[in-house]
Amino acid sequence: MNKPILTIVVPCYNEEAVLNETILQLTKIMEHLIEDSLVSKNSKLLFVDDGSKDQTWNMIESECEKNSFVTGLKLAGNVGHQNALIAGLETANQYSDCVISIDADLQDDINVIPTFVEKYWEGIDIVYGVRDSRETDTFFKRNTALFFYRFMERIGIKLVPNHADFRLMSKRALDELLKYKETNLFLRGLVPLIGFTSAKVYYDRKERLAGESKYPLKKMLAFAFDGMTSFSVTPIRFVTFLGFLAVLISALVGGYAIVQEILGHTESGWTSLVISIWFVGGLQLMGIGIIGEYIGKIYREVKQRPRYAIEVDRFISQVKEKERELVLK
Ligand code: UDP
Ligand code: MG
């Protein structure tokens, strides 16, 4: 087997505080991989700037001049982690045999990257990085995450527990992933749907190197909700079930009320009336809300809007330059 061209894709949003260290450490890993003959010399680090407002892109550009591994992709605006990642993957896929995605803050242990590549050599198409301990996450984040995975499993969504977006994918797996054209991206739900052989590699998740999390609670909840409604119709079925249950109960209560009426025990009945109005009203609102969520998704999907716009693509221009050099030789 020829040595594979590996591209490590790193989405970055306002990461000036960590970027230099990240580049340094990833470069070292790259050098090791090449020394050990695990990957081709043409392997790259692709930094995707997700519309950062700080110095992130300038830092990537200046690094491109000095460091032959580093290349960059600047998105025209902030499209969020998942979209930035797919932009990087789509770009990298054209010139890579395998691609690894990793966050810019180095919370994931880059020392397992060689193991990822070894698995690739063994013929595995998807290698999931899985967190062994979540000790560095807050108690709250750890438990909500655990609850989330359990819940998702219950409603029939296949996820790899404690796996975020730190993974290796072979070209053919990535080709398949890129066929999913949906706008509501939840990559960790999509990847297990692809199939192919996969493996897990365990590591300890660390603290963020520097800077702040770009995933505050609000974004985290939105992401979890998105994942849920993008993959499963169970929530909507649950509402239907509740509806049936409510109808059944009201029939029983209605029967009881008629009997009371016939026996002449009727009271003014205000309490039960008010309770049922509120109960049924609430139920309807909940149902409408969830149905609305799905309709909103359909609305966004049918428009088939592009998921991102690329402003500068240094990756392709660098590769083209290489090709030109080869032709001229
Ligand atoms: N990120 C991004 N676009 C965004 C938000 C985040 O590209 O709109 C990147 C960010 O730079 C980082 C990764 O996504 O590389 C994960 O973000 P973060 O570490 O803040 O999330 P957390 O680890 O706290 O969940
Ligand atoms: Mg992080």
PDB file of C-alpha atoms in Angstrom, residues 3 5 15 18 37 46 81 103 108 128 144 149 154 156 163 172 174 185 209-210 236-237 248 268 272 308 312 321:
ATOM      1  CA  LYS A   3       1.621   5.814   2.052  1.00  0.00           C
ATOM      2  CA  ILE A   5      -2.088  11.330   2.140  1.00  0.00           C
ATOM      3  CA  GLU A  15      -9.250  30.639  18.322  1.00  0.00           C
ATOM      4  CA  VAL A  18      -4.806  28.529  21.176  1.00  0.00           C
ATOM      5  CA  SER A  37       6.354   6.101   7.307  1.00  0.00           C
ATOM      6  CA  LEU A  46      -6.219  22.174   6.994  1.00  0.00           C
ATOM      7  CA  HIS A  81     -18.874  23.978  13.925  1.00  0.00           C
ATOM      8  CA  ASP A 103     -11.195  20.653  17.433  1.00  0.00           C
ATOM      9  CA  ASP A 108      -8.853  15.708  22.336  1.00  0.00           C
ATOM     10  CA  TYR A 128     -13.821   6.977  16.380  1.00  0.00           C
ATOM     11  CA  THR A 144     -26.371  16.061  30.643  1.00  0.00           C
ATOM     12  CA  TYR A 149     -26.783   9.525  24.842  1.00  0.00           C
ATOM     13  CA  ARG A 154     -34.025   4.980  23.548  1.00  0.00           C
ATOM     14  CA  GLY A 156     -33.572   4.756  18.174  1.00  0.00           C
ATOM     15  CA  HIS A 163     -17.495  10.408  20.805  1.00  0.00           C
ATOM     16  CA  ARG A 172     -14.489   6.107   0.490  1.00  0.00           C
ATOM     17  CA  LEU A 174     -16.050  10.338   3.375  1.00  0.00           C
ATOM     18  CA  LEU A 185     -26.023  18.603  10.064  1.00  0.00           C
ATOM     19  CA  LEU A 209      -5.868  24.747  26.159  1.00  0.00           C
ATOM     20  CA  ALA A 210      -6.873  28.416  26.282  1.00  0.00           C
ATOM     21  CA  ILE A 236     -43.738  13.222  17.276  1.00  0.00           C
ATOM     22  CA  ARG A 237     -45.010   9.691  17.830  1.00  0.00           C
ATOM     23  CA  LEU A 248     -59.215   7.571  26.048  1.00  0.00           C
ATOM     24  CA  SER A 268     -71.141  23.176  39.144  1.00  0.00           C
ATOM     25  CA  SER A 272     -62.730  19.692  36.203  1.00  0.00           C
ATOM     26  CA  TYR A 308     -21.225  27.406   3.301  1.00  0.00           C
ATOM     27  CA  VAL A 312     -10.208  31.764   0.110  1.00  0.00           C
ATOM     28  CA  GLU A 321       0.822  24.853  -7.773  1.00  0.00           C
TER      29      GLU A 321
END
